Amino acid sequence: MRVGVLTGGGDCPGLNAVLRAVTRKGVSVFGHEIIGFRNGWLGPIEGLTTPLTLDKVEEILNRGGTILGSSRTNPFKVDGGVDRLKATIAEHRIDALVAIGGEDTLGVAEKLTQEGVPVVGVPKTIDNDLDATDYTFGFDTAVHIATEAIDRLRTTAESHHRALVVEVMGRHAGWIALHSGLAGGANVILVPEQEFNVERVVDWVQQRFERQYAPIIVVAEGAIPEGGEELLAGGEKDAFGHVRLGGVGTWLADEIAHRTGQESRAVVLGHTQRGGTPTAYDRVLATRFGLHAIDAITDGDHGKMVALRGTDIVRVPLGEATAALKTVPKERLAEAEVLFG
């Protein structure tokens, strides 16, 4: 078989581990030929290919990013995009595709399956917001990076007796904020799933100052104050209709300073959460996903996504995986709130 593989959407640690696993098992066990498509869905639209051989994936397990490159291209928003994609697949005699990505990339994969294109999906997103899988790879690394940043910021906050607001990624799901906030001992955690009351946040901050400690507030970029709106870092939308969020951390730090009279600073972690070496957990999970994805391709079990359920890797319909975002449930937020202040 000739198997195509691509990485779409935002990059994250662990993508190369999937490519390595797909290639090693595909070539060594099944005798497949693996063809990489560069720059996400743009690759099969424009015929951007590169062969993935055993030598090419030999030293990439611990590398962040993706050796194939990525993009937020949506074939259904490109003039003639789907037809061009199908033509490329036919030209290169591709029997099936492995699409590695998050909600948008796998949403395209699900639509292409309906168009007759054989695709198997692999769940990737640092936001951990894909339904039908317990965890996505990239999430653990992002949480570790954010937690380390909180640990480092705590020492400088204590030294200067100031409040520090740490803005992490999380457009519509607060998993990174919740997990890094809990692991870093944050005094307040704010997520998109629940609007926050600024006065209540200020009260928690004051409690911390009264105990002679510096407050640490972790806020997801998509968190919204009561009666407010998402703060946008830019007005343009990408090919999937998303705007770029950002700025809630700075806004909140200014509010805290104004209302308490205490010095307050904001730190936006941004793309540092996406970059660098994947954790051991993400390397293992990504590798397992890759091995099971090439199994599904070989079995002809298309239109599926490999998913983690407990400790097992299973196959679920792509439609089930992309039907809804997995957000933080209220009971998880209630667990954390007892630690605030």
CSV table of C-alpha atoms in Angstrom, one decimal:
chain,number,residue,atom,x,y,z
A,1,MET,CA,0.0,0.0,0.0
A,2,ARG,CA,1.0,3.6,-0.5
A,3,VAL,CA,-0.1,5.5,2.6
A,4,GLY,CA,-0.2,9.3,2.8
A,5,VAL,CA,0.2,11.1,6.1
A,6,LEU,CA,-0.1,14.8,7.1
A,7,THR,CA,-0.1,17.0,10.2
A,8,GLY,CA,-2.6,19.9,10.2
A,9,GLY,CA,-3.5,22.8,12.4
A,10,GLY,CA,-1.4,24.1,15.2
A,11,ASP,CA,1.8,22.3,15.9
A,12,CYS,CA,2.5,20.5,19.2
A,13,PRO,CA,5.1,18.2,20.8
A,14,GLY,CA,4.6,14.6,19.8
A,15,LEU,CA,3.7,15.0,16.1
A,16,ASN,CA,7.0,13.6,15.0
A,17,ALA,CA,6.6,10.6,17.3
A,18,VAL,CA,3.4,9.7,15.4
A,19,LEU,CA,5.1,10.1,12.1
A,20,ARG,CA,8.0,7.8,13.3
A,21,ALA,CA,5.6,5.1,14.5
A,22,VAL,CA,3.4,5.2,11.3
A,23,THR,CA,6.6,4.9,9.2
A,24,ARG,CA,8.5,2.3,11.2
A,25,LYS,CA,5.5,-0.1,11.5
A,26,GLY,CA,4.1,0.7,8.1
A,27,VAL,CA,7.4,0.0,6.4
A,28,SER,CA,9.0,-2.7,8.6
A,29,VAL,CA,5.9,-4.8,9.5
A,30,PHE,CA,3.5,-4.2,6.6
A,31,GLY,CA,5.8,-3.3,3.7
A,32,HIS,CA,3.9,-0.1,3.0
A,33,GLU,CA,5.3,3.0,1.3
A,34,ILE,CA,4.7,6.1,3.4
A,35,ILE,CA,4.3,9.5,1.6
A,36,GLY,CA,4.4,12.6,3.7
A,37,PHE,CA,2.2,15.6,2.6
A,38,ARG,CA,3.7,18.9,3.6
A,39,ASN,CA,2.0,21.8,5.3
A,40,GLY,CA,-1.3,20.1,6.4
A,41,TRP,CA,-4.2,19.9,3.9
A,42,LEU,CA,-2.3,22.3,1.7
A,43,GLY,CA,0.0,19.4,0.8
A,44,PRO,CA,-2.5,17.1,-1.0
A,45,ILE,CA,-4.2,20.2,-2.6
A,46,GLU,CA,-0.9,21.4,-4.2
A,47,GLY,CA,0.9,18.1,-4.5
A,48,LEU,CA,3.6,18.9,-1.9
A,49,THR,CA,5.0,15.5,-1.0
A,50,THR,CA,8.1,14.0,0.6
A,51,PRO,CA,8.9,10.3,1.1
A,52,LEU,CA,9.0,9.1,4.7
A,53,THR,CA,11.7,6.4,5.0
A,54,LEU,CA,13.2,4.7,8.0
A,55,ASP,CA,16.2,6.9,7.8
A,56,LYS,CA,14.1,10.0,7.7
A,57,VAL,CA,12.3,9.2,11.0
A,58,GLU,CA,15.3,7.8,12.8
A,59,GLU,CA,16.1,10.8,15.0
A,60,ILE,CA,12.8,12.6,15.4
A,61,LEU,CA,11.2,11.0,18.4
A,62,ASN,CA,12.2,13.8,20.8
A,63,ARG,CA,11.8,16.7,18.4
A,64,GLY,CA,9.0,19.2,18.8
A,65,GLY,CA,7.0,20.6,15.9
A,66,THR,CA,6.6,18.5,12.8
A,67,ILE,CA,9.1,17.6,10.1
A,68,LEU,CA,6.2,17.8,7.6
A,69,GLY,CA,5.2,21.4,8.4
A,70,SER,CA,1.6,22.4,9.1
A,71,SER,CA,-1.0,24.9,8.2
A,72,ARG,CA,-4.7,25.8,8.9
A,73,THR,CA,-5.7,25.1,5.3
A,74,ASN,CA,-9.3,24.0,4.8
A,75,PRO,CA,-9.8,22.2,1.4
A,76,PHE,CA,-13.5,23.0,1.5
A,77,LYS,CA,-12.7,26.8,1.6
A,78,VAL,CA,-10.2,26.6,-1.3
A,79,ASP,CA,-11.6,27.1,-4.8
A,80,GLY,CA,-11.5,23.5,-6.2
A,81,GLY,CA,-9.7,22.4,-3.2
A,82,VAL,CA,-11.4,19.0,-2.7
A,83,ASP,CA,-11.1,18.1,-6.4
A,84,ARG,CA,-7.5,19.1,-6.5
A,85,LEU,CA,-6.9,17.0,-3.3
A,86,LYS,CA,-8.5,13.9,-4.9
A,87,ALA,CA,-6.5,14.4,-8.1
A,88,THR,CA,-3.2,14.5,-6.1
A,89,ILE,CA,-4.2,11.3,-4.2
A,90,ALA,CA,-4.9,9.6,-7.5
A,91,GLU,CA,-1.7,10.9,-9.2
A,92,HIS,CA,0.4,9.6,-6.3
A,93,ARG,CA,-1.6,6.3,-6.1
A,94,ILE,CA,-2.4,6.9,-2.4
A,95,ASP,CA,-4.5,4.1,-1.0
A,96,ALA,CA,-5.4,5.9,2.3
A,97,LEU,CA,-4.5,8.9,4.4
A,98,VAL,CA,-3.5,9.3,8.0
A,99,ALA,CA,-4.6,12.8,9.2
A,100,ILE,CA,-3.0,14.0,12.4
A,101,GLY,CA,-4.7,17.0,14.0
A,102,GLY,CA,-7.3,18.5,16.2
A,103,GLU,CA,-11.0,19.5,15.7
A,104,ASP,CA,-10.5,21.4,12.4
A,105,THR,CA,-8.1,18.9,10.7
A,106,LEU,CA,-10.2,15.9,11.7
A,107,GLY,CA,-13.4,17.7,10.8
A,108,VAL,CA,-12.0,18.0,7.3
A,109,ALA,CA,-11.0,14.3,7.5
A,110,GLU,CA,-14.6,13.3,8.4
A,111,LYS,CA,-16.0,15.3,5.5
A,112,LEU,CA,-13.5,13.8,3.1
A,113,THR,CA,-14.5,10.3,4.2
A,114,GLN,CA,-18.1,11.2,3.1
A,115,GLU,CA,-16.6,12.2,-0.2
A,116,GLY,CA,-15.0,8.8,-0.6
A,117,VAL,CA,-11.5,9.6,0.5
A,118,PRO,CA,-10.2,6.9,2.8
A,119,VAL,CA,-8.9,8.6,6.0
A,120,VAL,CA,-7.9,7.5,9.5
A,121,GLY,CA,-7.5,10.3,12.1
A,122,VAL,CA,-5.0,10.7,15.0
A,123,PRO,CA,-6.1,13.2,17.8
A,124,LYS,CA,-3.7,16.0,18.4
A,125,THR,CA,-4.3,19.2,20.4
A,126,ILE,CA,-2.7,20.8,23.4
A,127,ASP,CA,-6.1,22.0,24.4
A,128,ASN,CA,-7.3,18.4,25.1
A,129,ASP,CA,-10.7,19.4,23.8
A,130,LEU,CA,-11.4,16.5,21.3
A,131,ASP,CA,-14.3,14.4,22.2
A,132,ALA,CA,-14.2,10.6,22.2
A,133,THR,CA,-10.6,10.4,23.6
A,134,ASP,CA,-9.6,10.7,27.2
A,135,TYR,CA,-6.4,12.6,26.3
A,136,THR,CA,-4.7,14.0,23.2
A,137,PHE,CA,-1.0,14.1,22.9
A,138,GLY,CA,0.6,17.5,23.3
A,139,PHE,CA,-1.6,18.3,26.3
A,140,ASP,CA,0.7,16.8,28.8
A,141,THR,CA,3.7,18.8,27.5
A,142,ALA,CA,1.8,22.0,27.4
A,143,VAL,CA,0.7,21.5,31.0
A,144,HIS,CA,4.3,20.8,32.1
A,145,ILE,CA,5.6,23.9,30.4
A,146,ALA,CA,2.9,26.1,31.9
A,147,THR,CA,3.4,24.5,35.4
A,148,GLU,CA,7.2,25.2,35.2
A,149,ALA,CA,6.5,28.8,34.2
A,150,ILE,CA,4.1,29.2,37.2
A,151,ASP,CA,6.8,27.8,39.5
A,152,ARG,CA,9.3,30.2,38.2
A,153,LEU,CA,6.9,33.2,38.3
A,154,ARG,CA,6.0,32.4,41.9
A,155,THR,CA,9.5,33.2,43.2
A,156,THR,CA,9.7,36.6,41.5
A,157,ALA,CA,6.2,37.4,42.6
A,158,GLU,CA,7.0,36.7,46.2
A,159,SER,CA,10.2,38.7,46.0
A,160,HIS,CA,8.4,41.8,44.8
A,161,HIS,CA,5.1,41.3,46.7
A,162,ARG,CA,3.1,41.5,43.5
A,163,ALA,CA,0.2,39.7,41.9
A,164,LEU,CA,1.0,37.8,38.7
A,165,VAL,CA,-1.6,36.8,36.1
A,166,VAL,CA,-0.5,34.0,33.9
A,167,GLU,CA,-2.4,33.7,30.6
A,168,VAL,CA,-2.3,30.2,29.0
A,169,MET,CA,-3.9,28.8,25.9
A,170,GLY,CA,-7.4,27.6,25.8
A,171,ARG,CA,-9.9,29.1,23.3
A,172,HIS,CA,-13.1,27.3,24.5
A,173,ALA,CA,-11.8,24.7,26.9
A,174,GLY,CA,-9.9,25.3,30.1
A,175,TRP,CA,-8.0,22.1,30.5
A,176,ILE,CA,-4.5,23.6,30.4
A,177,ALA,CA,-5.5,26.4,32.8
A,178,LEU,CA,-7.1,23.9,35.2
A,179,HIS,CA,-4.3,21.3,35.2
A,180,SER,CA,-1.4,23.7,35.3
A,181,GLY,CA,-3.1,25.9,37.8
A,182,LEU,CA,-3.7,23.0,40.1
A,183,ALA,CA,-0.2,21.6,39.6
A,184,GLY,CA,1.4,25.1,40.2
A,185,GLY,CA,-0.7,25.9,43.2
A,186,ALA,CA,-2.4,28.9,41.7
A,187,ASN,CA,-4.7,30.9,43.9
A,188,VAL,CA,-7.3,31.5,41.2
A,189,ILE,CA,-8.0,29.6,38.0
A,190,LEU,CA,-10.2,31.1,35.3
A,191,VAL,CA,-11.6,29.1,32.4
A,192,PRO,CA,-13.8,29.7,29.3
A,193,GLU,CA,-16.5,27.2,30.7
A,194,GLN,CA,-17.5,29.6,33.5
A,195,GLU,CA,-17.7,33.4,33.4
A,196,PHE,CA,-15.8,35.0,36.3
A,197,ASN,CA,-16.7,37.7,38.6
A,198,VAL,CA,-13.9,40.3,38.9
A,199,GLU,CA,-14.8,41.4,42.4
A,200,ARG,CA,-14.6,37.8,43.6
A,201,VAL,CA,-11.2,37.4,42.0
A,202,VAL,CA,-10.1,40.6,43.7
A,203,ASP,CA,-11.3,39.2,47.0
A,204,TRP,CA,-9.3,36.1,46.6
A,205,VAL,CA,-6.2,38.2,45.7
A,206,GLN,CA,-6.7,40.4,48.8
A,207,GLN,CA,-6.9,37.3,51.0
A,208,ARG,CA,-3.6,36.2,49.6
A,209,PHE,CA,-2.0,39.6,50.2
A,210,GLU,CA,-3.3,39.7,53.7
A,211,ARG,CA,-1.6,36.4,54.5
A,212,GLN,CA,1.7,38.0,53.2
A,213,TYR,CA,1.9,35.9,50.1
A,214,ALA,CA,1.9,36.9,46.4
A,215,PRO,CA,-1.2,35.8,44.5
A,216,ILE,CA,-0.9,33.7,41.3
A,217,ILE,CA,-3.8,33.8,38.9
A,218,VAL,CA,-4.0,31.4,35.9
A,219,VAL,CA,-6.4,32.5,33.2
A,220,ALA,CA,-7.2,30.7,29.9
A,221,GLU,CA,-7.1,33.0,26.8
A,222,GLY,CA,-10.8,32.4,26.2
A,223,ALA,CA,-12.0,33.2,29.8
A,224,ILE,CA,-14.8,35.8,29.9
A,225,PRO,CA,-15.7,38.2,32.8
A,226,GLU,CA,-19.4,38.3,33.7
A,227,GLY,CA,-21.3,40.5,31.2
A,228,GLY,CA,-18.1,40.8,29.1
A,229,GLU,CA,-16.8,39.3,25.8
A,230,GLU,CA,-13.8,37.4,24.6
A,231,LEU,CA,-10.8,39.6,24.2
A,232,LEU,CA,-9.4,39.4,20.7
A,233,ALA,CA,-5.7,39.7,19.7
A,234,GLY,CA,-6.7,40.2,16.1
A,235,GLY,CA,-9.9,40.6,14.1
A,236,GLU,CA,-9.1,38.3,11.1
A,237,LYS,CA,-10.5,34.8,11.0
A,238,ASP,CA,-8.6,31.8,9.8
A,239,ALA,CA,-9.9,29.2,7.2
A,240,PHE,CA,-12.0,27.5,9.9
A,241,GLY,CA,-13.6,30.7,11.2
A,242,HIS,CA,-11.5,31.2,14.3
A,243,VAL,CA,-10.3,34.6,15.5
A,244,ARG,CA,-7.1,35.0,17.5
A,245,LEU,CA,-7.8,35.4,21.2
A,246,GLY,CA,-5.5,37.1,23.7
A,247,GLY,CA,-5.3,40.0,26.2
A,248,VAL,CA,-7.5,38.8,29.1
A,249,GLY,CA,-4.4,38.4,31.3
A,250,THR,CA,-3.3,42.0,30.8
A,251,TRP,CA,-6.8,43.3,31.2
A,252,LEU,CA,-7.2,41.4,34.5
A,253,ALA,CA,-3.8,42.4,35.9
A,254,ASP,CA,-4.8,46.1,35.3
A,255,GLU,CA,-8.1,45.5,37.0
A,256,ILE,CA,-6.4,43.9,40.0
A,257,ALA,CA,-3.9,46.7,40.3
A,258,HIS,CA,-6.6,49.4,40.0
A,259,ARG,CA,-9.0,47.8,42.6
A,260,THR,CA,-6.4,46.7,45.2
A,261,GLY,CA,-3.7,49.3,44.8
A,262,GLN,CA,-1.2,46.5,44.7
A,263,GLU,CA,1.3,46.0,41.9
A,264,SER,CA,0.1,43.4,39.4
A,265,ARG,CA,1.7,42.0,36.2
A,266,ALA,CA,0.6,39.8,33.4
A,267,VAL,CA,2.6,37.1,31.6
A,268,VAL,CA,1.4,35.6,28.4
A,269,LEU,CA,2.9,32.1,27.8
A,270,GLY,CA,1.6,31.9,24.2
A,271,HIS,CA,3.4,29.6,21.8
A,272,THR,CA,6.0,28.5,24.4
A,273,GLN,CA,3.3,25.9,25.3
A,274,ARG,CA,3.4,24.5,21.8
A,275,GLY,CA,7.1,24.2,21.3
A,276,GLY,CA,10.1,22.1,22.5
A,277,THR,CA,10.6,18.6,23.5
A,278,PRO,CA,7.6,16.4,24.2
A,279,THR,CA,7.3,14.8,27.7
A,280,ALA,CA,7.7,11.0,28.1
A,281,TYR,CA,4.0,10.6,28.4
A,282,ASP,CA,3.3,12.4,25.1
A,283,ARG,CA,6.0,10.5,23.3
A,284,VAL,CA,4.5,7.2,24.4
A,285,LEU,CA,0.9,8.2,23.7
A,286,ALA,CA,1.8,9.6,20.3
A,287,THR,CA,3.7,6.5,19.4
A,288,ARG,CA,0.8,4.3,20.4
A,289,PHE,CA,-1.6,6.4,18.4
A,290,GLY,CA,0.7,6.1,15.3
A,291,LEU,CA,1.0,2.3,15.6
A,292,HIS,CA,-2.7,1.8,15.9
A,293,ALA,CA,-3.4,4.3,13.1
A,294,ILE,CA,-1.3,2.3,10.6
A,295,ASP,CA,-3.1,-0.9,11.8
A,296,ALA,CA,-6.5,0.7,11.0
A,297,ILE,CA,-5.2,1.7,7.6
A,298,THR,CA,-4.0,-1.8,6.9
A,299,ASP,CA,-7.3,-3.2,8.1
A,300,GLY,CA,-9.1,-0.9,5.7
A,301,ASP,CA,-11.0,0.5,8.7
A,302,HIS,CA,-11.4,4.0,7.3
A,303,GLY,CA,-13.4,6.9,8.7
A,304,LYS,CA,-12.1,6.2,12.2
A,305,MET,CA,-10.0,8.0,14.7
A,306,VAL,CA,-7.7,6.2,17.2
A,307,ALA,CA,-8.5,7.3,20.7
A,308,LEU,CA,-7.4,6.7,24.3
A,309,ARG,CA,-10.0,5.1,26.6
A,310,GLY,CA,-8.6,4.4,30.0
A,311,THR,CA,-5.2,2.8,29.1
A,312,ASP,CA,-6.5,1.2,25.8
A,313,ILE,CA,-6.3,2.6,22.3
A,314,VAL,CA,-9.6,2.1,20.5
A,315,ARG,CA,-11.1,3.2,17.2
A,316,VAL,CA,-14.1,5.6,17.1
A,317,PRO,CA,-16.0,7.1,14.2
A,318,LEU,CA,-14.5,10.5,13.0
A,319,GLY,CA,-18.0,12.0,13.3
A,320,GLU,CA,-18.1,11.0,17.0
A,321,ALA,CA,-14.7,12.5,17.6
A,322,THR,CA,-15.6,15.9,16.1
A,323,ALA,CA,-19.3,16.2,17.1
A,324,ALA,CA,-18.6,18.3,20.2
A,325,LEU,CA,-15.8,19.9,22.1
A,326,LYS,CA,-14.8,18.3,25.3
A,327,THR,CA,-14.9,21.1,27.9
A,328,VAL,CA,-14.1,21.1,31.7
A,329,PRO,CA,-17.2,19.8,33.6
A,330,LYS,CA,-18.6,21.8,36.5
A,331,GLU,CA,-17.7,19.2,39.1
A,332,ARG,CA,-14.0,19.5,38.1
A,333,LEU,CA,-14.2,23.3,38.6
A,334,ALA,CA,-15.9,22.8,42.0
A,335,GLU,CA,-13.0,20.6,43.1
A,336,ALA,CA,-10.5,23.3,42.4
A,337,GLU,CA,-12.4,26.2,43.9
A,338,VAL,CA,-11.9,25.0,47.4
A,339,LEU,CA,-8.2,25.7,47.0
A,340,PHE,CA,-8.6,29.4,45.9
A,341,GLY,CA,-7.5,32.3,47.9
